[in-house]
Amino acid sequence: MKQLLYTIIKKICIYIINFFIFFLFIKIFVLLISYYETRYAKNGKLHDDFTIVVFENKSFFPLELSKLKNIRTNDKLFISDIDSAEKKWNINGETYLTFSYTITKGKNKDQIETVLKDPDRTVWSTYKIVNETIIPIKSRLYTFDYLPLATFLAFITTWFLNSMFKYLKINKFFENYCNNK
């Protein structure tokens, strides 16, 4: 009876550990897919949600790069003295839209990274300003659309690790058995 209880507790512990490892791998694979899907302007492809920061009257707001041609730039600035800031907007009373930017100042150019985060996705956009001209560099997207592929990869990886563990455990058993004879 004691041996049966020990075996049951051992199996439950193994399942709990596998459960946490599986979800840890999902998180890791979603991040890896996000980095793999980074798009560079030099290749001619950026994410559609590429966002720049526009400063107006001591405030700032996000603007999709594709909508830049629709605004008048007379009163708008694309660079600020404040190196970084963050804003949150309440949507529907429960969810938040967060927008932040960071400016890295350099000689004759300023590089800006923006982060636009809503409950479903996060978009990182990096661009530089040279003589008041916006030059996109890269964009990266973190979204739940990557979840099916990440789940599949996490399942395969967890299964592989379990198989290797069982294989090594069985081989260790045979080694001990053969050495005792």
PDB file of C-alpha atoms in Angstrom:
ATOM      1  CA  MET A   1       0.000   0.000   0.000  1.00  0.00           C
ATOM      2  CA  LYS A   2       2.803   2.358   0.916  1.00  0.00           C
ATOM      3  CA  GLN A   3       4.575   1.582  -2.371  1.00  0.00           C
ATOM      4  CA  LEU A   4       1.366   2.269  -4.351  1.00  0.00           C
ATOM      5  CA  LEU A   5       0.876   5.619  -2.622  1.00  0.00           C
ATOM      6  CA  TYR A   6       4.513   6.519  -3.288  1.00  0.00           C
ATOM      7  CA  THR A   7       4.109   5.635  -6.987  1.00  0.00           C
ATOM      8  CA  ILE A   8       0.924   7.718  -7.312  1.00  0.00           C
ATOM      9  CA  ILE A   9       2.543  10.763  -5.666  1.00  0.00           C
ATOM     10  CA  LYS A  10       5.606  10.344  -7.878  1.00  0.00           C
ATOM     11  CA  LYS A  11       3.423  10.235 -11.040  1.00  0.00           C
ATOM     12  CA  ILE A  12       1.464  13.322  -9.936  1.00  0.00           C
ATOM     13  CA  CYS A  13       4.720  15.206  -9.343  1.00  0.00           C
ATOM     14  CA  ILE A  14       5.984  14.213 -12.795  1.00  0.00           C
ATOM     15  CA  TYR A  15       2.736  15.414 -14.412  1.00  0.00           C
ATOM     16  CA  ILE A  16       2.857  18.727 -12.527  1.00  0.00           C
ATOM     17  CA  ILE A  17       6.483  19.283 -13.542  1.00  0.00           C
ATOM     18  CA  ASN A  18       5.648  18.444 -17.173  1.00  0.00           C
ATOM     19  CA  PHE A  19       2.694  20.839 -17.034  1.00  0.00           C
ATOM     20  CA  PHE A  20       4.901  23.744 -15.924  1.00  0.00           C
ATOM     21  CA  ILE A  21       7.680  22.846 -18.366  1.00  0.00           C
ATOM     22  CA  PHE A  22       5.141  22.717 -21.207  1.00  0.00           C
ATOM     23  CA  PHE A  23       3.775  26.203 -20.469  1.00  0.00           C
ATOM     24  CA  LEU A  24       7.270  27.584 -19.937  1.00  0.00           C
ATOM     25  CA  PHE A  25       8.205  26.284 -23.394  1.00  0.00           C
ATOM     26  CA  ILE A  26       5.088  27.916 -24.868  1.00  0.00           C
ATOM     27  CA  LYS A  27       6.202  31.281 -23.467  1.00  0.00           C
ATOM     28  CA  ILE A  28       9.767  30.757 -24.703  1.00  0.00           C
ATOM     29  CA  PHE A  29       8.662  29.710 -28.196  1.00  0.00           C
ATOM     30  CA  VAL A  30       6.270  32.666 -28.558  1.00  0.00           C
ATOM     31  CA  LEU A  31       9.188  34.996 -27.745  1.00  0.00           C
ATOM     32  CA  LEU A  32      11.514  33.147 -30.127  1.00  0.00           C
ATOM     33  CA  ILE A  33       8.951  33.299 -32.937  1.00  0.00           C
ATOM     34  CA  SER A  34       8.528  37.012 -32.225  1.00  0.00           C
ATOM     35  CA  TYR A  35      12.274  37.583 -32.596  1.00  0.00           C
ATOM     36  CA  TYR A  36      12.393  35.367 -35.675  1.00  0.00           C
ATOM     37  CA  GLU A  37       9.607  37.435 -37.250  1.00  0.00           C
ATOM     38  CA  THR A  38      11.477  40.726 -36.748  1.00  0.00           C
ATOM     39  CA  ARG A  39      11.230  42.646 -39.995  1.00  0.00           C
ATOM     40  CA  TYR A  40      13.851  45.048 -41.273  1.00  0.00           C
ATOM     41  CA  ALA A  41      13.274  48.066 -43.494  1.00  0.00           C
ATOM     42  CA  LYS A  42      16.361  47.261 -45.559  1.00  0.00           C
ATOM     43  CA  ASN A  43      14.529  44.117 -46.730  1.00  0.00           C
ATOM     44  CA  GLY A  44      11.527  46.234 -47.697  1.00  0.00           C
ATOM     45  CA  LYS A  45       9.097  44.718 -45.199  1.00  0.00           C
ATOM     46  CA  LEU A  46       7.838  46.133 -41.941  1.00  0.00           C
ATOM     47  CA  HIS A  47       4.816  45.201 -39.864  1.00  0.00           C
ATOM     48  CA  ASP A  48       1.680  47.129 -40.769  1.00  0.00           C
ATOM     49  CA  ASP A  49       1.456  48.474 -37.215  1.00  0.00           C
ATOM     50  CA  PHE A  50       4.798  50.307 -37.413  1.00  0.00           C
ATOM     51  CA  THR A  51       4.263  53.215 -35.012  1.00  0.00           C
ATOM     52  CA  ILE A  52       6.096  56.511 -34.640  1.00  0.00           C
ATOM     53  CA  VAL A  53       5.808  59.066 -31.870  1.00  0.00           C
ATOM     54  CA  VAL A  54       4.533  62.568 -32.602  1.00  0.00           C
ATOM     55  CA  PHE A  55       5.017  65.424 -30.144  1.00  0.00           C
ATOM     56  CA  GLU A  56       2.525  68.255 -29.916  1.00  0.00           C
ATOM     57  CA  ASN A  57       2.197  70.959 -27.249  1.00  0.00           C
ATOM     58  CA  LYS A  58       4.252  69.154 -24.540  1.00  0.00           C
ATOM     59  CA  SER A  59       2.351  65.935 -25.175  1.00  0.00           C
ATOM     60  CA  PHE A  60       2.887  62.939 -27.414  1.00  0.00           C
ATOM     61  CA  PHE A  61       0.803  60.337 -29.177  1.00  0.00           C
ATOM     62  CA  PRO A  62       1.325  57.290 -31.384  1.00  0.00           C
ATOM     63  CA  LEU A  63       0.850  57.434 -35.119  1.00  0.00           C
ATOM     64  CA  GLU A  64       1.058  54.593 -37.605  1.00  0.00           C
ATOM     65  CA  LEU A  65       3.715  55.304 -40.203  1.00  0.00           C
ATOM     66  CA  SER A  66       1.229  54.627 -42.998  1.00  0.00           C
ATOM     67  CA  LYS A  67      -0.972  57.507 -41.733  1.00  0.00           C
ATOM     68  CA  LEU A  68       1.878  60.029 -41.611  1.00  0.00           C
ATOM     69  CA  LYS A  69       1.125  61.404 -45.065  1.00  0.00           C
ATOM     70  CA  ASN A  70      -2.429  62.287 -43.931  1.00  0.00           C
ATOM     71  CA  ILE A  71      -1.400  64.770 -41.229  1.00  0.00           C
ATOM     72  CA  ARG A  72      -0.007  68.242 -41.574  1.00  0.00           C
ATOM     73  CA  THR A  73       3.428  68.468 -40.002  1.00  0.00           C
ATOM     74  CA  ASN A  74       3.505  72.230 -39.477  1.00  0.00           C
ATOM     75  CA  ASP A  75       2.803  72.104 -35.729  1.00  0.00           C
ATOM     76  CA  LYS A  76       4.019  68.562 -35.070  1.00  0.00           C
ATOM     77  CA  LEU A  77       7.488  67.511 -33.991  1.00  0.00           C
ATOM     78  CA  PHE A  78       9.103  64.103 -34.287  1.00  0.00           C
ATOM     79  CA  ILE A  79      11.815  64.574 -31.666  1.00  0.00           C
ATOM     80  CA  SER A  80      11.709  65.746 -28.038  1.00  0.00           C
ATOM     81  CA  ASP A  81      14.048  66.828 -25.261  1.00  0.00           C
ATOM     82  CA  ILE A  82      12.572  64.162 -22.971  1.00  0.00           C
ATOM     83  CA  ASP A  83      14.398  60.891 -23.652  1.00  0.00           C
ATOM     84  CA  SER A  84      11.610  58.520 -22.648  1.00  0.00           C
ATOM     85  CA  ALA A  85       8.008  58.526 -21.498  1.00  0.00           C
ATOM     86  CA  GLU A  86       4.969  56.291 -21.278  1.00  0.00           C
ATOM     87  CA  LYS A  87       1.225  56.877 -21.591  1.00  0.00           C
ATOM     88  CA  LYS A  88      -1.768  54.667 -20.822  1.00  0.00           C
ATOM     89  CA  TRP A  89      -5.242  54.984 -22.223  1.00  0.00           C
ATOM     90  CA  ASN A  90      -8.248  53.263 -20.695  1.00  0.00           C
ATOM     91  CA  ILE A  91     -10.344  51.412 -23.279  1.00  0.00           C
ATOM     92  CA  ASN A  92     -13.713  49.901 -22.338  1.00  0.00           C
ATOM     93  CA  GLY A  93     -13.079  50.510 -18.637  1.00  0.00           C
ATOM     94  CA  GLU A  94     -10.968  47.358 -18.178  1.00  0.00           C
ATOM     95  CA  THR A  95      -8.278  47.164 -20.830  1.00  0.00           C
ATOM     96  CA  TYR A  96      -5.402  49.540 -21.337  1.00  0.00           C
ATOM     97  CA  LEU A  97      -3.471  50.681 -24.340  1.00  0.00           C
ATOM     98  CA  THR A  98       0.107  51.535 -23.399  1.00  0.00           C
ATOM     99  CA  PHE A  99       2.450  53.556 -25.568  1.00  0.00           C
ATOM    100  CA  SER A 100       6.041  54.391 -24.720  1.00  0.00           C
ATOM    101  CA  TYR A 101       9.090  55.689 -26.493  1.00  0.00           C
ATOM    102  CA  THR A 102      12.824  55.878 -25.876  1.00  0.00           C
ATOM    103  CA  ILE A 103      15.148  58.278 -27.701  1.00  0.00           C
ATOM    104  CA  THR A 104      18.835  57.502 -28.124  1.00  0.00           C
ATOM    105  CA  LYS A 105      20.623  60.652 -29.139  1.00  0.00           C
ATOM    106  CA  GLY A 106      23.595  60.487 -31.471  1.00  0.00           C
ATOM    107  CA  LYS A 107      25.698  62.651 -33.697  1.00  0.00           C
ATOM    108  CA  ASN A 108      23.420  64.201 -36.372  1.00  0.00           C
ATOM    109  CA  LYS A 109      20.822  61.469 -35.839  1.00  0.00           C
ATOM    110  CA  ASP A 110      18.375  60.348 -33.193  1.00  0.00           C
ATOM    111  CA  GLN A 111      17.168  56.744 -32.925  1.00  0.00           C
ATOM    112  CA  ILE A 112      13.737  56.162 -31.432  1.00  0.00           C
ATOM    113  CA  GLU A 113      12.128  52.933 -30.274  1.00  0.00           C
ATOM    114  CA  THR A 114       8.397  52.895 -29.635  1.00  0.00           C
ATOM    115  CA  VAL A 115       6.365  50.200 -27.888  1.00  0.00           C
ATOM    116  CA  LEU A 116       2.623  50.017 -28.494  1.00  0.00           C
ATOM    117  CA  LYS A 117       0.964  47.476 -26.228  1.00  0.00           C
ATOM    118  CA  ASP A 118      -2.676  46.448 -26.123  1.00  0.00           C
ATOM    119  CA  PRO A 119      -4.210  43.347 -24.514  1.00  0.00           C
ATOM    120  CA  ASP A 120      -3.711  41.226 -27.658  1.00  0.00           C
ATOM    121  CA  ARG A 121      -0.340  42.294 -29.002  1.00  0.00           C
ATOM    122  CA  THR A 122       2.804  44.342 -28.580  1.00  0.00           C
ATOM    123  CA  VAL A 123       4.533  46.159 -31.434  1.00  0.00           C
ATOM    124  CA  TRP A 124       8.117  47.434 -31.201  1.00  0.00           C
ATOM    125  CA  SER A 125       9.144  49.931 -33.855  1.00  0.00           C
ATOM    126  CA  THR A 126      12.634  51.319 -34.299  1.00  0.00           C
ATOM    127  CA  TYR A 127      13.473  54.216 -36.571  1.00  0.00           C
ATOM    128  CA  LYS A 128      15.875  57.108 -36.786  1.00  0.00           C
ATOM    129  CA  ILE A 129      15.438  60.789 -37.506  1.00  0.00           C
ATOM    130  CA  VAL A 130      17.994  62.353 -39.831  1.00  0.00           C
ATOM    131  CA  ASN A 131      17.432  66.001 -40.748  1.00  0.00           C
ATOM    132  CA  GLU A 132      13.735  65.754 -39.805  1.00  0.00           C
ATOM    133  CA  THR A 133      13.294  62.706 -42.048  1.00  0.00           C
ATOM    134  CA  ILE A 134      11.926  59.467 -40.586  1.00  0.00           C
ATOM    135  CA  ILE A 135      13.929  56.401 -41.628  1.00  0.00           C
ATOM    136  CA  PRO A 136      12.411  53.091 -40.427  1.00  0.00           C
ATOM    137  CA  ILE A 137      14.874  50.446 -39.221  1.00  0.00           C
ATOM    138  CA  LYS A 138      12.917  47.455 -37.920  1.00  0.00           C
ATOM    139  CA  SER A 139       9.696  46.278 -36.332  1.00  0.00           C
ATOM    140  CA  ARG A 140       8.865  43.351 -34.100  1.00  0.00           C
ATOM    141  CA  LEU A 141       5.488  41.927 -33.141  1.00  0.00           C
ATOM    142  CA  TYR A 142       4.464  39.851 -30.120  1.00  0.00           C
ATOM    143  CA  THR A 143       0.993  38.438 -30.582  1.00  0.00           C
ATOM    144  CA  PHE A 144      -1.166  35.495 -29.597  1.00  0.00           C
ATOM    145  CA  ASP A 145      -1.332  34.549 -33.276  1.00  0.00           C
ATOM    146  CA  TYR A 146       1.961  32.764 -32.645  1.00  0.00           C
ATOM    147  CA  LEU A 147       0.362  30.570 -29.969  1.00  0.00           C
ATOM    148  CA  PRO A 148      -0.651  27.526 -32.114  1.00  0.00           C
ATOM    149  CA  LEU A 149       2.872  27.094 -33.499  1.00  0.00           C
ATOM    150  CA  ALA A 150       4.425  27.723 -30.080  1.00  0.00           C
ATOM    151  CA  THR A 151       2.084  25.140 -28.502  1.00  0.00           C
ATOM    152  CA  PHE A 152       3.035  22.558 -31.113  1.00  0.00           C
ATOM    153  CA  LEU A 153       6.754  23.219 -30.617  1.00  0.00           C
ATOM    154  CA  ALA A 154       6.360  23.099 -26.815  1.00  0.00           C
ATOM    155  CA  PHE A 155       4.508  19.777 -27.047  1.00  0.00           C
ATOM    156  CA  ILE A 156       7.203  18.244 -29.274  1.00  0.00           C
ATOM    157  CA  THR A 157      10.002  19.562 -27.045  1.00  0.00           C
ATOM    158  CA  THR A 158       8.358  18.342 -23.828  1.00  0.00           C
ATOM    159  CA  TRP A 159       7.682  14.941 -25.389  1.00  0.00           C
ATOM    160  CA  PHE A 160      11.298  14.727 -26.599  1.00  0.00           C
ATOM    161  CA  LEU A 161      12.675  15.635 -23.154  1.00  0.00           C
ATOM    162  CA  ASN A 162      10.432  13.050 -21.488  1.00  0.00           C
ATOM    163  CA  SER A 163      11.517  10.406 -23.980  1.00  0.00           C
ATOM    164  CA  MET A 164      15.173  11.200 -23.394  1.00  0.00           C
ATOM    165  CA  PHE A 165      14.655  11.085 -19.636  1.00  0.00           C
ATOM    166  CA  LYS A 166      12.950   7.688 -19.856  1.00  0.00           C
ATOM    167  CA  TYR A 167      15.647   6.395 -22.212  1.00  0.00           C
ATOM    168  CA  LEU A 168      18.441   7.517 -19.904  1.00  0.00           C
ATOM    169  CA  LYS A 169      16.644   6.097 -16.885  1.00  0.00           C
ATOM    170  CA  ILE A 170      16.162   2.702 -18.604  1.00  0.00           C
ATOM    171  CA  ASN A 171      19.793   2.625 -19.750  1.00  0.00           C
ATOM    172  CA  LYS A 172      20.944   3.480 -16.255  1.00  0.00           C
ATOM    173  CA  PHE A 173      18.838   0.615 -14.912  1.00  0.00           C
ATOM    174  CA  PHE A 174      20.411  -1.850 -17.392  1.00  0.00           C
ATOM    175  CA  GLU A 175      23.909  -0.578 -16.597  1.00  0.00           C
ATOM    176  CA  ASN A 176      23.330  -1.100 -12.872  1.00  0.00           C
ATOM    177  CA  TYR A 177      21.770  -4.503 -13.522  1.00  0.00           C
ATOM    178  CA  CYS A 178      24.651  -5.670 -15.727  1.00  0.00           C
ATOM    179  CA  ASN A 179      27.294  -4.395 -13.333  1.00  0.00           C
ATOM    180  CA  ASN A 180      25.735  -6.265 -10.399  1.00  0.00           C
ATOM    181  CA  LYS A 181      25.957  -9.640 -12.219  1.00  0.00           C
TER     182      LYS A 181
END
